[in-house]
Every structure is written in structure tokens, then in C-alpha cells.
């Protein structure tokens, strides 16, 4: 956590101050578009990190408001949220939809962002001009949602560190997934919904994240 605060949060702010200091040396010249772009990127990075931190704190401490929801609808909402990011990287998201609703008891305000985090990681780390596959499938007693990318995959050692907050994989490892706050948030949300999240990956063969949730009592028992 100290490394996160001292580097990840402070570094963008230090860069913004340095760019502004350079501009003050030339007050007669308007700020160049490139400088404005850099300031914006640093500010957005800080905002994104702060948002991840707030999301994780909310997931850990808030009282969940459960209601009967269709997991497929939540997946579609998450896809819509990630669509601009996918378009920018020319990544196509394939969604496998069932003919019946996948009813579960969930907090929409937390589970939808958790699904969006998995999709966003798949888009970001799967590589440009690739495909992301998302599906909701029946399992005994509930539903399994999976997100698969076509990225470089991960070793068992990398996978073991994925869900730990503030843990960053080695920078030379292509599967590095941020500072760990996003996936820690996903794990917290899934576990507080009574589910379990897992990852399946091998180097060179992409990565699949999947979690299971119990079916709503309003829905009949497991089918073939």
C-alpha cells in the first residue's frame, strides 16, 4: 500500500507539477497541445487509481443490496461500458447468450463493475485486433460467467499474485495487470456474493477468468 501511494499516486501528480513549472518559464507562449495532452493523461491516471481504491473499499465495507437479476443482462451492461475501449483497440467481444434468463441474487451496482473489470482487462491485455469471449453457462446449483482473452497467458507464479491488492507483476511480464486493485475488487465482490473466482491460463494460450454464483431461488434447479 505504501508503494502504491508513494509511487502510483504521487508520480502522475509530480509529472503534472513539472509540466506546469516548465510552462511558467515561458509565460508568453501558449501551452502546447502535447503538454496539455500529457497533463490530461497524468490526471486521468490518478483519477482512475483513486476510483479503483474507492471501489475496493466500497466492496469490502458496504452492505450489499441484493435483488433478483439476470446475470446475462449484467454482462450486456458491462460489455456496453467497455465497448469504447474495445473499439479503440479493435477488439471484438463475443457474448454467448442463453435462451433462458440466468437469475441470481446480486447487487447490480457492484457486480456489473466487477464484470466490466474482467472485460476491460481482457481487452487491454489480450492484444489489439483480437477477440474476447464472454459466456454465461449453467452449472449445478448456479451459473458460471467466464471471460477469455487471446493474450500471452500467464505462468502459475503470475496467477498466484493476481488477486492480491497492491501487488504488481514484474514489469517485463506481458500479463501484468495494473496494481492489483481491479482484480482484488472483483474477488471481493464475487466472494461477498457467495461465489468463487478462478483463473485458467498457460503461457502463449490466453487467459480465462470465471466465477460462479448460486441460482436465484425463483429459478428451477439445475438442468442439463
PDB file of C-alpha atoms in Angstrom:
ATOM      1  CA  UNK A   1       0.000   0.000   0.000  1.00  0.00           C
ATOM      2  CA  UNK A   2       2.849   2.391   0.791  1.00  0.00           C
ATOM      3  CA  UNK A   3       4.435   1.684  -2.608  1.00  0.00           C
ATOM      4  CA  UNK A   4       1.085   2.339  -4.249  1.00  0.00           C
ATOM      5  CA  UNK A   5       0.610   5.684  -2.503  1.00  0.00           C
ATOM      6  CA  UNK A   6       4.235   6.825  -2.764  1.00  0.00           C
ATOM      7  CA  UNK A   7       4.696   5.912  -6.435  1.00  0.00           C
ATOM      8  CA  UNK A   8       1.493   5.165  -8.319  1.00  0.00           C
ATOM      9  CA  UNK A   9      -0.491   8.040  -6.815  1.00  0.00           C
ATOM     10  CA  UNK A  10       2.331  10.592  -6.428  1.00  0.00           C
ATOM     11  CA  UNK A  11       4.141  10.023  -9.707  1.00  0.00           C
ATOM     12  CA  UNK A  12       1.403  11.415 -12.011  1.00  0.00           C
ATOM     13  CA  UNK A  13       0.948  14.430  -9.744  1.00  0.00           C
ATOM     14  CA  UNK A  14       4.693  15.130  -9.757  1.00  0.00           C
ATOM     15  CA  UNK A  15       4.680  14.965 -13.556  1.00  0.00           C
ATOM     16  CA  UNK A  16       1.792  17.446 -13.740  1.00  0.00           C
ATOM     17  CA  UNK A  17       3.627  19.886 -11.462  1.00  0.00           C
ATOM     18  CA  UNK A  18       6.811  19.523 -13.523  1.00  0.00           C
ATOM     19  CA  UNK A  19       4.954  20.290 -16.766  1.00  0.00           C
ATOM     20  CA  UNK A  20       3.296  23.324 -15.206  1.00  0.00           C
ATOM     21  CA  UNK A  21       6.650  24.541 -13.899  1.00  0.00           C
ATOM     22  CA  UNK A  22       8.098  24.347 -17.410  1.00  0.00           C
ATOM     23  CA  UNK A  23       5.178  26.357 -18.723  1.00  0.00           C
ATOM     24  CA  UNK A  24       5.783  29.091 -16.139  1.00  0.00           C
ATOM     25  CA  UNK A  25       9.290  29.538 -17.529  1.00  0.00           C
ATOM     26  CA  UNK A  26       7.684  30.612 -20.814  1.00  0.00           C
ATOM     27  CA  UNK A  27       4.576  32.522 -19.752  1.00  0.00           C
ATOM     28  CA  UNK A  28       4.396  34.388 -23.061  1.00  0.00           C
ATOM     29  CA  UNK A  29       3.890  31.156 -25.004  1.00  0.00           C
ATOM     30  CA  UNK A  30       0.561  29.293 -25.014  1.00  0.00           C
ATOM     31  CA  UNK A  31       0.669  25.789 -23.639  1.00  0.00           C
ATOM     32  CA  UNK A  32       1.397  23.320 -26.425  1.00  0.00           C
ATOM     33  CA  UNK A  33      -1.291  20.725 -27.250  1.00  0.00           C
ATOM     34  CA  UNK A  34       1.209  17.968 -26.492  1.00  0.00           C
ATOM     35  CA  UNK A  35       1.762  19.356 -22.993  1.00  0.00           C
ATOM     36  CA  UNK A  36      -1.974  19.616 -22.404  1.00  0.00           C
ATOM     37  CA  UNK A  37      -2.356  16.013 -23.531  1.00  0.00           C
ATOM     38  CA  UNK A  38       0.307  14.830 -21.103  1.00  0.00           C
ATOM     39  CA  UNK A  39      -1.280  16.692 -18.205  1.00  0.00           C
ATOM     40  CA  UNK A  40      -4.648  15.174 -19.066  1.00  0.00           C
ATOM     41  CA  UNK A  41      -3.225  11.634 -19.205  1.00  0.00           C
ATOM     42  CA  UNK A  42      -1.492  12.027 -15.827  1.00  0.00           C
ATOM     43  CA  UNK A  43      -4.667  13.459 -14.272  1.00  0.00           C
ATOM     44  CA  UNK A  44      -6.801  10.649 -15.669  1.00  0.00           C
ATOM     45  CA  UNK A  45      -4.365   8.040 -14.377  1.00  0.00           C
ATOM     46  CA  UNK A  46      -4.571   9.469 -10.871  1.00  0.00           C
ATOM     47  CA  UNK A  47      -8.366   9.613 -11.089  1.00  0.00           C
ATOM     48  CA  UNK A  48      -8.558   6.010 -12.301  1.00  0.00           C
ATOM     49  CA  UNK A  49      -6.317   4.798  -9.470  1.00  0.00           C
ATOM     50  CA  UNK A  50      -8.377   6.697  -6.913  1.00  0.00           C
ATOM     51  CA  UNK A  51     -11.576   5.231  -8.348  1.00  0.00           C
ATOM     52  CA  UNK A  52     -10.183   1.700  -8.092  1.00  0.00           C
ATOM     53  CA  UNK A  53      -9.222   2.344  -4.471  1.00  0.00           C
ATOM     54  CA  UNK A  54     -12.698   3.676  -3.643  1.00  0.00           C
ATOM     55  CA  UNK A  55     -14.369   0.736  -5.426  1.00  0.00           C
ATOM     56  CA  UNK A  56     -12.346  -1.775  -3.431  1.00  0.00           C
ATOM     57  CA  UNK A  57     -13.122  -0.017  -0.143  1.00  0.00           C
ATOM     58  CA  UNK A  58     -16.826   0.047  -1.008  1.00  0.00           C
ATOM     59  CA  UNK A  59     -16.810  -3.639  -1.976  1.00  0.00           C
ATOM     60  CA  UNK A  60     -15.148  -4.574   1.303  1.00  0.00           C
ATOM     61  CA  UNK A  61     -17.209  -2.465   3.679  1.00  0.00           C
ATOM     62  CA  UNK A  62     -20.621  -1.670   2.166  1.00  0.00           C
ATOM     63  CA  UNK A  63     -23.852  -3.518   2.852  1.00  0.00           C
ATOM     64  CA  UNK A  64     -24.881  -5.259  -0.352  1.00  0.00           C
ATOM     65  CA  UNK A  65     -28.392  -4.659  -1.683  1.00  0.00           C
ATOM     66  CA  UNK A  66     -29.363  -7.931  -3.308  1.00  0.00           C
ATOM     67  CA  UNK A  67     -32.160  -8.300  -5.813  1.00  0.00           C
ATOM     68  CA  UNK A  68     -33.128 -10.921  -8.362  1.00  0.00           C
ATOM     69  CA  UNK A  69     -31.237 -10.093 -11.561  1.00  0.00           C
ATOM     70  CA  UNK A  70     -30.399 -11.760 -14.854  1.00  0.00           C
ATOM     71  CA  UNK A  71     -26.631 -12.340 -14.987  1.00  0.00           C
ATOM     72  CA  UNK A  72     -26.788 -12.095 -18.789  1.00  0.00           C
ATOM     73  CA  UNK A  73     -28.263  -8.591 -18.513  1.00  0.00           C
ATOM     74  CA  UNK A  74     -25.407  -7.567 -16.213  1.00  0.00           C
ATOM     75  CA  UNK A  75     -22.908  -8.982 -18.710  1.00  0.00           C
ATOM     76  CA  UNK A  76     -24.517  -6.977 -21.522  1.00  0.00           C
ATOM     77  CA  UNK A  77     -24.345  -3.805 -19.413  1.00  0.00           C
ATOM     78  CA  UNK A  78     -20.660  -4.427 -18.739  1.00  0.00           C
ATOM     79  CA  UNK A  79     -19.993  -5.004 -22.455  1.00  0.00           C
ATOM     80  CA  UNK A  80     -21.653  -1.659 -23.262  1.00  0.00           C
ATOM     81  CA  UNK A  81     -19.401   0.030 -20.696  1.00  0.00           C
ATOM     82  CA  UNK A  82     -16.232  -1.471 -22.199  1.00  0.00           C
ATOM     83  CA  UNK A  83     -17.300  -1.075 -25.849  1.00  0.00           C
ATOM     84  CA  UNK A  84     -15.448   2.248 -26.479  1.00  0.00           C
ATOM     85  CA  UNK A  85     -12.231   0.765 -25.094  1.00  0.00           C
ATOM     86  CA  UNK A  86     -12.664  -2.328 -27.272  1.00  0.00           C
ATOM     87  CA  UNK A  87     -13.345  -0.219 -30.364  1.00  0.00           C
ATOM     88  CA  UNK A  88     -10.200   1.826 -29.780  1.00  0.00           C
ATOM     89  CA  UNK A  89      -8.092  -1.358 -29.711  1.00  0.00           C
ATOM     90  CA  UNK A  90     -10.108  -3.038 -32.483  1.00  0.00           C
ATOM     91  CA  UNK A  91     -11.062  -5.894 -30.188  1.00  0.00           C
ATOM     92  CA  UNK A  92     -14.287  -7.792 -30.866  1.00  0.00           C
ATOM     93  CA  UNK A  93     -16.258  -9.036 -27.847  1.00  0.00           C
ATOM     94  CA  UNK A  94     -18.212 -12.236 -28.476  1.00  0.00           C
ATOM     95  CA  UNK A  95     -21.010 -12.876 -25.982  1.00  0.00           C
ATOM     96  CA  UNK A  96     -22.593 -16.305 -25.722  1.00  0.00           C
ATOM     97  CA  UNK A  97     -26.192 -15.802 -24.589  1.00  0.00           C
ATOM     98  CA  UNK A  98     -28.596 -18.429 -23.314  1.00  0.00           C
ATOM     99  CA  UNK A  99     -32.214 -18.787 -24.320  1.00  0.00           C
ATOM    100  CA  UNK A 100     -33.326 -18.562 -20.672  1.00  0.00           C
ATOM    101  CA  UNK A 101     -32.530 -15.933 -18.050  1.00  0.00           C
ATOM    102  CA  UNK A 102     -29.675 -16.643 -15.645  1.00  0.00           C
ATOM    103  CA  UNK A 103     -31.314 -15.434 -12.453  1.00  0.00           C
ATOM    104  CA  UNK A 104     -29.200 -14.778  -9.367  1.00  0.00           C
ATOM    105  CA  UNK A 105     -29.346 -12.621  -6.242  1.00  0.00           C
ATOM    106  CA  UNK A 106     -26.915  -9.752  -6.785  1.00  0.00           C
ATOM    107  CA  UNK A 107     -26.074  -6.110  -6.144  1.00  0.00           C
ATOM    108  CA  UNK A 108     -26.121  -4.507  -9.593  1.00  0.00           C
ATOM    109  CA  UNK A 109     -24.003  -1.507  -8.516  1.00  0.00           C
ATOM    110  CA  UNK A 110     -21.109  -3.804  -7.582  1.00  0.00           C
ATOM    111  CA  UNK A 111     -21.412  -6.914  -9.741  1.00  0.00           C
ATOM    112  CA  UNK A 112     -21.697  -5.024 -13.050  1.00  0.00           C
ATOM    113  CA  UNK A 113     -18.446  -3.048 -12.455  1.00  0.00           C
ATOM    114  CA  UNK A 114     -16.754  -6.306 -11.419  1.00  0.00           C
ATOM    115  CA  UNK A 115     -17.722  -7.931 -14.731  1.00  0.00           C
ATOM    116  CA  UNK A 116     -16.631  -4.778 -16.571  1.00  0.00           C
ATOM    117  CA  UNK A 117     -13.234  -5.004 -14.858  1.00  0.00           C
ATOM    118  CA  UNK A 118     -12.740  -8.543 -16.187  1.00  0.00           C
ATOM    119  CA  UNK A 119     -13.771  -7.465 -19.687  1.00  0.00           C
ATOM    120  CA  UNK A 120     -11.574  -4.377 -19.536  1.00  0.00           C
ATOM    121  CA  UNK A 121      -8.542  -6.440 -18.550  1.00  0.00           C
ATOM    122  CA  UNK A 122      -9.230  -8.887 -21.370  1.00  0.00           C
ATOM    123  CA  UNK A 123      -9.439  -6.035 -23.889  1.00  0.00           C
ATOM    124  CA  UNK A 124      -6.339  -4.301 -22.537  1.00  0.00           C
ATOM    125  CA  UNK A 125      -4.065  -7.293 -22.137  1.00  0.00           C
ATOM    126  CA  UNK A 126      -5.376  -9.585 -24.864  1.00  0.00           C
ATOM    127  CA  UNK A 127      -3.719  -7.554 -27.603  1.00  0.00           C
ATOM    128  CA  UNK A 128      -5.036  -5.362 -30.413  1.00  0.00           C
ATOM    129  CA  UNK A 129      -7.205  -6.817 -33.186  1.00  0.00           C
ATOM    130  CA  UNK A 130      -8.090  -9.897 -31.130  1.00  0.00           C
ATOM    131  CA  UNK A 131     -11.301 -11.339 -29.721  1.00  0.00           C
ATOM    132  CA  UNK A 132     -12.656 -11.554 -26.205  1.00  0.00           C
ATOM    133  CA  UNK A 133     -15.120 -14.338 -25.453  1.00  0.00           C
ATOM    134  CA  UNK A 134     -17.691 -13.976 -22.664  1.00  0.00           C
ATOM    135  CA  UNK A 135     -20.312 -16.519 -21.677  1.00  0.00           C
ATOM    136  CA  UNK A 136     -22.820 -17.462 -19.001  1.00  0.00           C
ATOM    137  CA  UNK A 137     -23.310 -21.197 -18.526  1.00  0.00           C
ATOM    138  CA  UNK A 138     -25.388 -23.441 -16.279  1.00  0.00           C
ATOM    139  CA  UNK A 139     -23.522 -25.325 -13.553  1.00  0.00           C
ATOM    140  CA  UNK A 140     -25.033 -27.444 -10.792  1.00  0.00           C
ATOM    141  CA  UNK A 141     -26.858 -25.106  -8.457  1.00  0.00           C
ATOM    142  CA  UNK A 142     -25.986 -21.894 -10.244  1.00  0.00           C
ATOM    143  CA  UNK A 143     -24.279 -20.018 -13.055  1.00  0.00           C
ATOM    144  CA  UNK A 144     -20.745 -19.577 -14.284  1.00  0.00           C
ATOM    145  CA  UNK A 145     -19.643 -16.399 -16.044  1.00  0.00           C
ATOM    146  CA  UNK A 146     -16.373 -16.599 -17.972  1.00  0.00           C
ATOM    147  CA  UNK A 147     -14.218 -14.060 -19.837  1.00  0.00           C
ATOM    148  CA  UNK A 148     -11.449 -15.305 -22.143  1.00  0.00           C
ATOM    149  CA  UNK A 149      -8.782 -13.291 -23.946  1.00  0.00           C
ATOM    150  CA  UNK A 150      -6.221 -14.203 -26.610  1.00  0.00           C
ATOM    151  CA  UNK A 151      -3.274 -12.638 -24.821  1.00  0.00           C
ATOM    152  CA  UNK A 152       0.149 -14.032 -23.852  1.00  0.00           C
ATOM    153  CA  UNK A 153      -1.162 -16.070 -20.925  1.00  0.00           C
ATOM    154  CA  UNK A 154       0.437 -16.397 -17.501  1.00  0.00           C
ATOM    155  CA  UNK A 155       2.588 -18.782 -15.526  1.00  0.00           C
ATOM    156  CA  UNK A 156       1.318 -20.362 -12.274  1.00  0.00           C
ATOM    157  CA  UNK A 157       3.569 -17.978 -10.344  1.00  0.00           C
ATOM    158  CA  UNK A 158       1.976 -14.965 -12.017  1.00  0.00           C
ATOM    159  CA  UNK A 159      -1.514 -16.294 -11.391  1.00  0.00           C
ATOM    160  CA  UNK A 160      -0.861 -16.757  -7.684  1.00  0.00           C
ATOM    161  CA  UNK A 161      -0.335 -12.996  -7.242  1.00  0.00           C
ATOM    162  CA  UNK A 162      -3.224 -11.728  -9.353  1.00  0.00           C
ATOM    163  CA  UNK A 163      -5.861 -11.106  -6.690  1.00  0.00           C
ATOM    164  CA  UNK A 164      -3.601  -9.598  -4.038  1.00  0.00           C
ATOM    165  CA  UNK A 165      -4.145  -5.843  -3.543  1.00  0.00           C
ATOM    166  CA  UNK A 166      -1.204  -3.577  -4.381  1.00  0.00           C
ATOM    167  CA  UNK A 167       0.821  -6.435  -5.895  1.00  0.00           C
ATOM    168  CA  UNK A 168       2.226  -5.696  -9.341  1.00  0.00           C
ATOM    169  CA  UNK A 169       3.682  -8.416 -11.531  1.00  0.00           C
ATOM    170  CA  UNK A 170       7.204  -7.870 -12.811  1.00  0.00           C
ATOM    171  CA  UNK A 171       7.166  -5.053 -15.398  1.00  0.00           C
ATOM    172  CA  UNK A 172       8.785  -7.215 -18.065  1.00  0.00           C
ATOM    173  CA  UNK A 173       5.936  -9.742 -17.865  1.00  0.00           C
ATOM    174  CA  UNK A 174       3.406  -9.064 -20.552  1.00  0.00           C
ATOM    175  CA  UNK A 175       0.491 -10.260 -18.437  1.00  0.00           C
ATOM    176  CA  UNK A 176       0.958  -7.584 -15.778  1.00  0.00           C
ATOM    177  CA  UNK A 177      -2.474  -6.468 -14.581  1.00  0.00           C
ATOM    178  CA  UNK A 178      -2.226  -2.991 -13.084  1.00  0.00           C
ATOM    179  CA  UNK A 179      -1.538  -2.555  -9.388  1.00  0.00           C
ATOM    180  CA  UNK A 180      -3.859  -5.385  -8.394  1.00  0.00           C
ATOM    181  CA  UNK A 181      -6.733  -3.224  -7.177  1.00  0.00           C
ATOM    182  CA  UNK A 182      -9.095  -4.132 -10.018  1.00  0.00           C
ATOM    183  CA  UNK A 183      -8.866  -7.888  -9.590  1.00  0.00           C
ATOM    184  CA  UNK A 184      -8.875  -7.571  -5.804  1.00  0.00           C
ATOM    185  CA  UNK A 185     -12.155  -5.680  -6.228  1.00  0.00           C
ATOM    186  CA  UNK A 186     -13.567  -8.439  -8.446  1.00  0.00           C
ATOM    187  CA  UNK A 187     -12.604 -11.151  -5.978  1.00  0.00           C
ATOM    188  CA  UNK A 188     -14.126  -9.243  -3.060  1.00  0.00           C
ATOM    189  CA  UNK A 189     -17.417  -8.674  -4.894  1.00  0.00           C
ATOM    190  CA  UNK A 190     -17.701 -12.279  -6.072  1.00  0.00           C
ATOM    191  CA  UNK A 191     -16.874 -13.737  -2.653  1.00  0.00           C
ATOM    192  CA  UNK A 192     -19.317 -11.433  -0.865  1.00  0.00           C
ATOM    193  CA  UNK A 193     -21.961 -12.717  -3.299  1.00  0.00           C
ATOM    194  CA  UNK A 194     -21.151 -16.215  -2.069  1.00  0.00           C
ATOM    195  CA  UNK A 195     -19.236 -17.145  -5.221  1.00  0.00           C
ATOM    196  CA  UNK A 196     -15.694 -18.001  -6.158  1.00  0.00           C
ATOM    197  CA  UNK A 197     -13.433 -16.605  -8.869  1.00  0.00           C
ATOM    198  CA  UNK A 198     -10.693 -18.591 -10.594  1.00  0.00           C
ATOM    199  CA  UNK A 199      -8.230 -18.135 -13.440  1.00  0.00           C
ATOM    200  CA  UNK A 200      -7.110 -20.632 -16.082  1.00  0.00           C
ATOM    201  CA  UNK A 201      -4.066 -19.706 -18.127  1.00  0.00           C
ATOM    202  CA  UNK A 202      -0.905 -21.013 -19.709  1.00  0.00           C
ATOM    203  CA  UNK A 203       1.900 -19.047 -21.377  1.00  0.00           C
ATOM    204  CA  UNK A 204       1.014 -18.440 -25.007  1.00  0.00           C
ATOM    205  CA  UNK A 205      -2.565 -19.685 -24.685  1.00  0.00           C
ATOM    206  CA  UNK A 206      -4.547 -16.743 -23.375  1.00  0.00           C
ATOM    207  CA  UNK A 207      -6.331 -16.340 -20.064  1.00  0.00           C
ATOM    208  CA  UNK A 208      -9.817 -17.185 -18.779  1.00  0.00           C
ATOM    209  CA  UNK A 209     -11.318 -15.671 -15.652  1.00  0.00           C
ATOM    210  CA  UNK A 210     -14.519 -17.281 -14.423  1.00  0.00           C
ATOM    211  CA  UNK A 211     -16.707 -17.099 -11.359  1.00  0.00           C
ATOM    212  CA  UNK A 212     -19.775 -18.959 -10.138  1.00  0.00           C
ATOM    213  CA  UNK A 213     -22.873 -17.637  -8.380  1.00  0.00           C
ATOM    214  CA  UNK A 214     -25.815 -19.523  -6.923  1.00  0.00           C
ATOM    215  CA  UNK A 215     -29.021 -19.538  -8.926  1.00  0.00           C
ATOM    216  CA  UNK A 216     -31.908 -17.498  -7.569  1.00  0.00           C
ATOM    217  CA  UNK A 217     -34.468 -19.465  -5.525  1.00  0.00           C
ATOM    218  CA  UNK A 218     -37.014 -18.122  -8.028  1.00  0.00           C
ATOM    219  CA  UNK A 219     -35.401 -20.282 -10.727  1.00  0.00           C
ATOM    220  CA  UNK A 220     -35.758 -24.042 -11.014  1.00  0.00           C
ATOM    221  CA  UNK A 221     -32.892 -26.375 -10.094  1.00  0.00           C
ATOM    222  CA  UNK A 222     -30.029 -27.337 -12.416  1.00  0.00           C
ATOM    223  CA  UNK A 223     -30.735 -28.566 -15.913  1.00  0.00           C
ATOM    224  CA  UNK A 224     -28.630 -30.403 -18.397  1.00  0.00           C
TER     225      UNK A 224
END
